[in-house]
């Protein structure tokens, strides 16, 4: 059974930092591109950052210079380090693993307060 479990979301003040984790099981994790997506109330889900099986990364323009994605294949885990958080970063953050199939986690809530 494939599972992606996100953790690390919480309430944080504007300007603060959080690190999200996405722990995978049931897949050959190192073969998958893993992305962090987010969905704010009333908005479409959007890609925030992704990391390929070859460790190439890409970030959305809105988080460039503030968010960093990384992976530890030994732990089957992908991280999203989020710094200089803004109110507009408030959303549910989802982990997605994609290769020949795609899987989603249940999400973790990040709330940034002024």
mmCIF file of N, CA and C in Angstrom:
data_model
loop_
_atom_site.group_PDB
_atom_site.id
_atom_site.type_symbol
_atom_site.label_atom_id
_atom_site.label_comp_id
_atom_site.label_asym_id
_atom_site.label_seq_id
_atom_site.Cartn_x
_atom_site.Cartn_y
_atom_site.Cartn_z
ATOM 1 N N UNK A 1 0.846 -1.191 0.000
ATOM 2 C CA UNK A 1 0.000 0.000 0.000
ATOM 3 C C UNK A 1 0.881 1.241 0.000
ATOM 4 N N UNK A 2 0.579 2.159 -0.921
ATOM 5 C CA UNK A 2 1.360 3.392 -1.024
ATOM 6 C C UNK A 2 0.821 4.421 -0.041
ATOM 7 N N UNK A 3 1.724 5.034 0.679
ATOM 8 C CA UNK A 3 1.341 6.105 1.598
ATOM 9 C C UNK A 3 2.315 7.253 1.490
ATOM 10 N N UNK A 4 1.761 8.458 1.446
ATOM 11 C CA UNK A 4 2.537 9.684 1.568
ATOM 12 C C UNK A 4 1.964 10.429 2.764
ATOM 13 N N UNK A 5 2.804 10.718 3.734
ATOM 14 C CA UNK A 5 2.341 11.355 4.961
ATOM 15 C C UNK A 5 3.085 12.659 5.161
ATOM 16 N N UNK A 6 2.336 13.750 5.102
ATOM 17 C CA UNK A 6 2.916 15.069 5.329
ATOM 18 C C UNK A 6 2.861 15.418 6.811
ATOM 19 N N UNK A 7 3.831 16.192 7.246
ATOM 20 C CA UNK A 7 3.839 16.681 8.619
ATOM 21 C C UNK A 7 4.604 17.996 8.675
ATOM 22 N N UNK A 8 4.444 18.706 9.791
ATOM 23 C CA UNK A 8 5.197 19.925 10.006
ATOM 24 C C UNK A 8 4.398 21.202 9.874
ATOM 25 N N UNK A 9 3.189 21.110 9.371
ATOM 26 C CA UNK A 9 2.387 22.311 9.246
ATOM 27 C C UNK A 9 1.874 22.780 10.592
ATOM 28 N N UNK A 10 1.827 24.091 10.751
ATOM 29 C CA UNK A 10 1.312 24.666 11.998
ATOM 30 C C UNK A 10 1.070 26.157 11.813
ATOM 31 N N UNK A 11 0.644 26.806 12.870
ATOM 32 C CA UNK A 11 0.452 28.245 12.882
ATOM 33 C C UNK A 11 1.792 28.916 13.168
ATOM 34 N N UNK A 12 2.153 29.878 12.335
ATOM 35 C CA UNK A 12 3.429 30.575 12.496
ATOM 36 C C UNK A 12 3.224 32.051 12.175
ATOM 37 N N UNK A 13 4.027 32.884 12.784
ATOM 38 C CA UNK A 13 3.933 34.322 12.521
ATOM 39 C C UNK A 13 4.604 34.683 11.204
ATOM 40 N N UNK A 14 4.132 35.741 10.609
ATOM 41 C CA UNK A 14 4.733 36.244 9.388
ATOM 42 C C UNK A 14 6.221 36.501 9.612
ATOM 43 N N UNK A 15 7.041 36.079 8.652
ATOM 44 C CA UNK A 15 8.484 36.196 8.777
ATOM 45 C C UNK A 15 9.148 34.979 9.372
ATOM 46 N N UNK A 16 8.356 34.053 9.885
ATOM 47 C CA UNK A 16 8.881 32.859 10.518
ATOM 48 C C UNK A 16 9.224 31.767 9.523
ATOM 49 N N UNK A 17 9.622 30.619 10.076
ATOM 50 C CA UNK A 17 10.042 29.481 9.257
ATOM 51 C C UNK A 17 9.342 28.203 9.695
ATOM 52 N N UNK A 18 9.208 27.307 8.752
ATOM 53 C CA UNK A 18 8.699 25.969 9.014
ATOM 54 C C UNK A 18 9.423 24.992 8.106
ATOM 55 N N UNK A 19 9.498 23.742 8.547
ATOM 56 C CA UNK A 19 9.976 22.686 7.672
ATOM 57 C C UNK A 19 8.909 21.605 7.578
ATOM 58 N N UNK A 20 8.446 21.371 6.374
ATOM 59 C CA UNK A 20 7.481 20.308 6.126
ATOM 60 C C UNK A 20 8.223 19.042 5.718
ATOM 61 N N UNK A 21 7.652 17.902 6.087
ATOM 62 C CA UNK A 21 8.195 16.612 5.697
ATOM 63 C C UNK A 21 7.133 15.795 4.990
ATOM 64 N N UNK A 22 7.575 15.020 4.021
ATOM 65 C CA UNK A 22 6.697 14.083 3.329
ATOM 66 C C UNK A 22 7.389 12.727 3.361
ATOM 67 N N UNK A 23 6.828 11.808 4.135
ATOM 68 C CA UNK A 23 7.398 10.471 4.277
ATOM 69 C C UNK A 23 6.619 9.495 3.413
ATOM 70 N N UNK A 24 7.338 8.754 2.578
ATOM 71 C CA UNK A 24 6.701 7.835 1.638
ATOM 72 C C UNK A 24 6.965 6.390 2.030
ATOM 73 N N UNK A 25 6.008 5.542 1.707
ATOM 74 C CA UNK A 25 6.182 4.104 1.879
ATOM 75 C C UNK A 25 5.404 3.394 0.783
ATOM 76 N N UNK A 26 5.853 2.201 0.443
ATOM 77 C CA UNK A 26 5.151 1.405 -0.558
ATOM 78 C C UNK A 26 5.540 1.691 -1.993
ATOM 79 N N UNK A 27 6.533 2.560 -2.206
ATOM 80 C CA UNK A 27 7.008 2.859 -3.551
ATOM 81 C C UNK A 27 8.533 2.850 -3.556
ATOM 82 N N UNK A 28 9.105 2.711 -4.754
ATOM 83 C CA UNK A 28 10.556 2.850 -4.916
ATOM 84 C C UNK A 28 10.848 4.333 -4.962
ATOM 85 N N UNK A 29 10.961 4.903 -3.790
ATOM 86 C CA UNK A 29 10.935 6.354 -3.613
ATOM 87 C C UNK A 29 11.956 7.065 -4.489
ATOM 88 N N UNK A 30 13.151 6.511 -4.604
ATOM 89 C CA UNK A 30 14.223 7.212 -5.302
ATOM 90 C C UNK A 30 13.925 7.396 -6.786
ATOM 91 N N UNK A 31 12.964 6.638 -7.316
ATOM 92 C CA UNK A 31 12.619 6.736 -8.737
ATOM 93 C C UNK A 31 11.582 7.808 -9.034
ATOM 94 N N UNK A 32 11.048 8.426 -8.006
ATOM 95 C CA UNK A 32 9.926 9.349 -8.167
ATOM 96 C C UNK A 32 10.357 10.802 -8.102
ATOM 97 N N UNK A 33 9.733 11.624 -8.942
ATOM 98 C CA UNK A 33 9.766 13.075 -8.765
ATOM 99 C C UNK A 33 8.734 13.418 -7.694
ATOM 100 N N UNK A 34 9.137 14.219 -6.743
ATOM 101 C CA UNK A 34 8.246 14.575 -5.643
ATOM 102 C C UNK A 34 8.040 16.083 -5.635
ATOM 103 N N UNK A 35 6.814 16.468 -5.520
ATOM 104 C CA UNK A 35 6.486 17.879 -5.506
ATOM 105 C C UNK A 35 5.656 18.258 -4.300
ATOM 106 N N UNK A 36 5.819 19.503 -3.900
ATOM 107 C CA UNK A 36 4.939 20.108 -2.893
ATOM 108 C C UNK A 36 3.978 21.035 -3.630
ATOM 109 N N UNK A 37 2.711 20.859 -3.364
ATOM 110 C CA UNK A 37 1.670 21.697 -3.913
ATOM 111 C C UNK A 37 0.924 22.327 -2.747
ATOM 112 N N UNK A 38 0.216 23.410 -3.026
ATOM 113 C CA UNK A 38 -0.583 24.011 -1.971
ATOM 114 C C UNK A 38 -1.916 24.493 -2.534
ATOM 115 N N UNK A 39 -2.884 24.535 -1.641
ATOM 116 C CA UNK A 39 -4.204 25.015 -2.024
ATOM 117 C C UNK A 39 -4.741 25.901 -0.920
ATOM 118 N N UNK A 40 -4.947 27.166 -1.257
ATOM 119 C CA UNK A 40 -5.540 28.125 -0.337
ATOM 120 C C UNK A 40 -7.054 28.110 -0.543
ATOM 121 N N UNK A 41 -7.806 28.547 0.458
ATOM 122 C CA UNK A 41 -9.268 28.565 0.334
ATOM 123 C C UNK A 41 -9.707 29.361 -0.890
ATOM 124 N N UNK A 42 -10.561 28.769 -1.696
ATOM 125 C CA UNK A 42 -11.099 29.450 -2.861
ATOM 126 C C UNK A 42 -10.156 29.531 -4.047
ATOM 127 N N UNK A 43 -9.001 28.886 -3.942
ATOM 128 C CA UNK A 43 -8.018 28.947 -5.024
ATOM 129 C C UNK A 43 -7.695 27.552 -5.531
ATOM 130 N N UNK A 44 -7.123 27.511 -6.726
ATOM 131 C CA UNK A 44 -6.708 26.226 -7.292
ATOM 132 C C UNK A 44 -5.422 25.751 -6.645
ATOM 133 N N UNK A 45 -5.255 24.447 -6.670
ATOM 134 C CA UNK A 45 -4.004 23.884 -6.174
ATOM 135 C C UNK A 45 -2.882 24.291 -7.110
ATOM 136 N N UNK A 46 -1.737 24.662 -6.530
ATOM 137 C CA UNK A 46 -0.609 25.099 -7.339
ATOM 138 C C UNK A 46 0.665 24.400 -6.897
ATOM 139 N N UNK A 47 1.560 24.207 -7.843
ATOM 140 C CA UNK A 47 2.858 23.619 -7.549
ATOM 141 C C UNK A 47 3.738 24.659 -6.866
ATOM 142 N N UNK A 48 4.355 24.267 -5.773
ATOM 143 C CA UNK A 48 5.253 25.158 -5.031
ATOM 144 C C UNK A 48 6.706 24.846 -5.372
ATOM 145 N N UNK A 49 7.058 23.584 -5.298
ATOM 146 C CA UNK A 49 8.430 23.167 -5.574
ATOM 147 C C UNK A 49 8.433 21.677 -5.882
ATOM 148 N N UNK A 50 9.422 21.253 -6.649
ATOM 149 C CA UNK A 50 9.540 19.838 -6.998
ATOM 150 C C UNK A 50 11.002 19.453 -7.055
ATOM 151 N N UNK A 51 11.253 18.171 -6.820
ATOM 152 C CA UNK A 51 12.609 17.636 -6.908
ATOM 153 C C UNK A 51 12.544 16.306 -7.641
ATOM 154 N N UNK A 52 13.416 16.163 -8.629
ATOM 155 C CA UNK A 52 13.391 14.960 -9.453
ATOM 156 C C UNK A 52 14.192 13.837 -8.806
ATOM 157 N N UNK A 53 14.125 12.674 -9.441
ATOM 158 C CA UNK A 53 14.913 11.550 -8.956
ATOM 159 C C UNK A 53 16.406 11.835 -9.069
ATOM 160 N N UNK A 54 16.765 12.729 -9.963
ATOM 161 C CA UNK A 54 18.158 13.122 -10.124
ATOM 162 C C UNK A 54 18.537 14.342 -9.305
ATOM 163 N N UNK A 55 17.649 14.759 -8.407
ATOM 164 C CA UNK A 55 17.881 15.872 -7.472
ATOM 165 C C UNK A 55 17.816 17.247 -8.130
ATOM 166 N N UNK A 56 17.308 17.329 -9.353
ATOM 167 C CA UNK A 56 17.043 18.646 -9.938
ATOM 168 C C UNK A 56 15.816 19.238 -9.258
ATOM 169 N N UNK A 57 15.851 20.549 -9.050
ATOM 170 C CA UNK A 57 14.744 21.202 -8.350
ATOM 171 C C UNK A 57 14.178 22.347 -9.175
ATOM 172 N N UNK A 58 12.944 22.669 -8.916
ATOM 173 C CA UNK A 58 12.362 23.885 -9.462
ATOM 174 C C UNK A 58 11.361 24.429 -8.455
ATOM 175 N N UNK A 59 11.292 25.737 -8.403
ATOM 176 C CA UNK A 59 10.411 26.438 -7.464
ATOM 177 C C UNK A 59 9.472 27.362 -8.226
ATOM 178 N N UNK A 60 8.296 27.571 -7.669
ATOM 179 C CA UNK A 60 7.411 28.595 -8.192
ATOM 180 C C UNK A 60 8.026 29.968 -7.954
ATOM 181 N N UNK A 61 7.726 30.917 -8.831
ATOM 182 C CA UNK A 61 8.282 32.266 -8.687
ATOM 183 C C UNK A 61 7.908 32.878 -7.333
ATOM 184 N N UNK A 62 6.717 32.556 -6.853
ATOM 185 C CA UNK A 62 6.226 33.173 -5.620
ATOM 186 C C UNK A 62 7.013 32.756 -4.380
ATOM 187 N N UNK A 63 7.758 31.667 -4.462
ATOM 188 C CA UNK A 63 8.515 31.194 -3.292
ATOM 189 C C UNK A 63 10.017 31.186 -3.540
ATOM 190 N N UNK A 64 10.444 31.635 -4.722
ATOM 191 C CA UNK A 64 11.869 31.630 -5.067
ATOM 192 C C UNK A 64 12.667 32.418 -4.029
ATOM 193 N N UNK A 65 13.734 31.814 -3.557
ATOM 194 C CA UNK A 65 14.588 32.482 -2.582
ATOM 195 C C UNK A 65 14.107 32.336 -1.148
ATOM 196 N N UNK A 66 12.919 31.777 -0.962
ATOM 197 C CA UNK A 66 12.390 31.609 0.399
ATOM 198 C C UNK A 66 12.195 30.136 0.759
ATOM 199 N N UNK A 67 11.805 29.322 -0.206
ATOM 200 C CA UNK A 67 11.530 27.896 0.042
ATOM 201 C C UNK A 67 12.614 27.054 -0.624
ATOM 202 N N UNK A 68 12.974 25.970 0.045
ATOM 203 C CA UNK A 68 13.956 25.034 -0.497
ATOM 204 C C UNK A 68 13.435 23.619 -0.339
ATOM 205 N N UNK A 69 13.439 22.881 -1.435
ATOM 206 C CA UNK A 69 13.020 21.486 -1.395
ATOM 207 C C UNK A 69 14.259 20.602 -1.403
ATOM 208 N N UNK A 70 14.192 19.505 -0.658
ATOM 209 C CA UNK A 70 15.311 18.565 -0.620
ATOM 210 C C UNK A 70 14.747 17.166 -0.375
ATOM 211 N N UNK A 71 15.595 16.171 -0.602
ATOM 212 C CA UNK A 71 15.143 14.802 -0.373
ATOM 213 C C UNK A 71 16.244 13.968 0.261
ATOM 214 N N UNK A 72 15.811 12.988 1.030
ATOM 215 C CA UNK A 72 16.713 12.018 1.651
ATOM 216 C C UNK A 72 16.183 10.649 1.268
ATOM 217 N N UNK A 73 16.778 10.059 0.250
ATOM 218 C CA UNK A 73 16.276 8.773 -0.235
ATOM 219 C C UNK A 73 16.468 7.652 0.789
ATOM 220 N N UNK A 74 17.452 7.785 1.645
ATOM 221 C CA UNK A 74 17.651 6.765 2.681
ATOM 222 C C UNK A 74 16.480 6.735 3.661
ATOM 223 N N UNK A 75 15.819 7.898 3.812
ATOM 224 C CA UNK A 75 14.673 7.993 4.733
ATOM 225 C C UNK A 75 13.344 8.038 3.993
ATOM 226 N N UNK A 76 13.386 7.930 2.672
ATOM 227 C CA UNK A 76 12.157 8.014 1.867
ATOM 228 C C UNK A 76 11.361 9.272 2.198
ATOM 229 N N UNK A 77 12.067 10.380 2.329
ATOM 230 C CA UNK A 77 11.437 11.613 2.792
ATOM 231 C C UNK A 77 11.879 12.793 1.945
ATOM 232 N N UNK A 78 10.925 13.672 1.676
ATOM 233 C CA UNK A 78 11.198 14.949 1.019
ATOM 234 C C UNK A 78 10.827 16.052 1.994
ATOM 235 N N UNK A 79 11.632 17.094 1.995
ATOM 236 C CA UNK A 79 11.437 18.218 2.905
ATOM 237 C C UNK A 79 11.150 19.495 2.122
ATOM 238 N N UNK A 80 10.433 20.395 2.757
ATOM 239 C CA UNK A 80 10.257 21.735 2.224
ATOM 240 C C UNK A 80 10.584 22.711 3.344
ATOM 241 N N UNK A 81 11.727 23.344 3.218
ATOM 242 C CA UNK A 81 12.127 24.372 4.181
ATOM 243 C C UNK A 81 11.527 25.690 3.724
ATOM 244 N N UNK A 82 10.732 26.286 4.574
ATOM 245 C CA UNK A 82 10.031 27.520 4.233
ATOM 246 C C UNK A 82 10.494 28.631 5.170
ATOM 247 N N UNK A 83 11.101 29.641 4.603
ATOM 248 C CA UNK A 83 11.590 30.786 5.369
ATOM 249 C C UNK A 83 10.859 32.048 4.936
ATOM 250 N N UNK A 84 10.955 33.072 5.760
ATOM 251 C CA UNK A 84 10.348 34.377 5.450
ATOM 252 C C UNK A 84 8.889 34.203 5.032
ATOM 253 N N UNK A 85 8.160 33.467 5.831
ATOM 254 C CA UNK A 85 6.772 33.154 5.480
ATOM 255 C C UNK A 85 5.907 34.405 5.461
ATOM 256 N N UNK A 86 4.966 34.410 4.523
ATOM 257 C CA UNK A 86 4.053 35.522 4.340
ATOM 258 C C UNK A 86 2.618 35.038 4.545
ATOM 259 N N UNK A 87 1.719 35.993 4.773
ATOM 260 C CA UNK A 87 0.312 35.627 4.941
ATOM 261 C C UNK A 87 -0.195 34.805 3.756
ATOM 262 N N UNK A 88 0.265 35.177 2.566
ATOM 263 C CA UNK A 88 -0.232 34.504 1.359
ATOM 264 C C UNK A 88 0.291 33.085 1.192
ATOM 265 N N UNK A 89 1.178 32.653 2.065
ATOM 266 C CA UNK A 89 1.631 31.259 2.061
ATOM 267 C C UNK A 89 0.653 30.350 2.809
ATOM 268 N N UNK A 90 -0.333 30.929 3.440
ATOM 269 C CA UNK A 90 -1.336 30.138 4.153
ATOM 270 C C UNK A 90 -2.081 29.235 3.182
ATOM 271 N N UNK A 91 -2.066 27.940 3.469
ATOM 272 C CA UNK A 91 -2.695 26.959 2.577
ATOM 273 C C UNK A 91 -2.554 25.573 3.185
ATOM 274 N N UNK A 92 -3.238 24.620 2.584
ATOM 275 C CA UNK A 92 -2.950 23.218 2.851
ATOM 276 C C UNK A 92 -1.868 22.793 1.869
ATOM 277 N N UNK A 93 -0.811 22.206 2.383
ATOM 278 C CA UNK A 93 0.316 21.780 1.563
ATOM 279 C C UNK A 93 0.253 20.269 1.367
ATOM 280 N N UNK A 94 0.326 19.868 0.095
ATOM 281 C CA UNK A 94 0.213 18.469 -0.283
ATOM 282 C C UNK A 94 1.512 17.987 -0.924
ATOM 283 N N UNK A 95 1.822 16.753 -0.652
ATOM 284 C CA UNK A 95 2.962 16.092 -1.258
ATOM 285 C C UNK A 95 2.451 15.210 -2.399
ATOM 286 N N UNK A 96 3.184 15.217 -3.502
ATOM 287 C CA UNK A 96 2.831 14.412 -4.667
ATOM 288 C C UNK A 96 4.066 13.669 -5.142
ATOM 289 N N UNK A 97 3.934 12.376 -5.346
ATOM 290 C CA UNK A 97 5.029 11.566 -5.890
ATOM 291 C C UNK A 97 4.606 11.040 -7.244
ATOM 292 N N UNK A 98 5.441 11.260 -8.253
ATOM 293 C CA UNK A 98 5.057 10.917 -9.614
ATOM 294 C C UNK A 98 6.176 10.204 -10.335
ATOM 295 N N UNK A 99 5.843 9.079 -10.941
ATOM 296 C CA UNK A 99 6.734 8.387 -11.871
ATOM 297 C C UNK A 99 5.803 7.820 -12.952
ATOM 298 N N UNK A 100 5.660 6.509 -12.997
ATOM 299 C CA UNK A 100 4.688 5.945 -13.935
ATOM 300 C C UNK A 100 3.274 6.003 -13.358
ATOM 301 N N UNK A 101 3.159 6.276 -12.074
ATOM 302 C CA UNK A 101 1.890 6.563 -11.403
ATOM 303 C C UNK A 101 2.097 7.766 -10.504
ATOM 304 N N UNK A 102 0.995 8.358 -10.093
ATOM 305 C CA UNK A 102 1.076 9.518 -9.212
ATOM 306 C C UNK A 102 0.278 9.264 -7.950
ATOM 307 N N UNK A 103 0.842 9.748 -6.843
ATOM 308 C CA UNK A 103 0.200 9.574 -5.545
ATOM 309 C C UNK A 103 0.198 10.898 -4.801
ATOM 310 N N UNK A 104 -0.836 11.064 -3.980
ATOM 311 C CA UNK A 104 -0.971 12.280 -3.178
ATOM 312 C C UNK A 104 -1.070 11.921 -1.699
ATOM 313 N N UNK A 105 -0.561 12.827 -0.881
ATOM 314 C CA UNK A 105 -0.785 12.726 0.547
ATOM 315 C C UNK A 105 -2.065 13.445 0.933
ATOM 316 N N UNK A 106 -2.353 13.440 2.233
ATOM 317 C CA UNK A 106 -3.594 14.033 2.738
ATOM 318 C C UNK A 106 -3.455 15.518 3.021
ATOM 319 N N UNK A 107 -2.247 16.017 3.093
ATOM 320 C CA UNK A 107 -2.038 17.442 3.288
ATOM 321 C C UNK A 107 -1.748 17.817 4.730
ATOM 322 N N UNK A 108 -1.104 18.964 4.889
ATOM 323 C CA UNK A 108 -0.825 19.526 6.206
ATOM 324 C C UNK A 108 -1.087 21.029 6.137
ATOM 325 N N UNK A 109 -1.745 21.548 7.160
ATOM 326 C CA UNK A 109 -2.170 22.948 7.152
ATOM 327 C C UNK A 109 -1.043 23.855 7.618
ATOM 328 N N UNK A 110 -0.774 24.866 6.817
ATOM 329 C CA UNK A 110 0.157 25.928 7.196
ATOM 330 C C UNK A 110 -0.634 27.223 7.284
ATOM 331 N N UNK A 111 -0.574 27.869 8.438
ATOM 332 C CA UNK A 111 -1.262 29.136 8.625
ATOM 333 C C UNK A 111 -0.258 30.183 9.076
ATOM 334 N N UNK A 112 -0.175 31.265 8.304
ATOM 335 C CA UNK A 112 0.746 32.350 8.617
ATOM 336 C C UNK A 112 -0.071 33.542 9.086
ATOM 337 N N UNK A 113 0.215 34.004 10.286
ATOM 338 C CA UNK A 113 -0.528 35.117 10.854
ATOM 339 C C UNK A 113 0.319 36.377 10.871
ATOM 340 N N UNK A 114 -0.354 37.511 10.842
ATOM 341 C CA UNK A 114 0.357 38.811 10.851
ATOM 342 C C UNK A 114 0.887 39.128 12.239
#
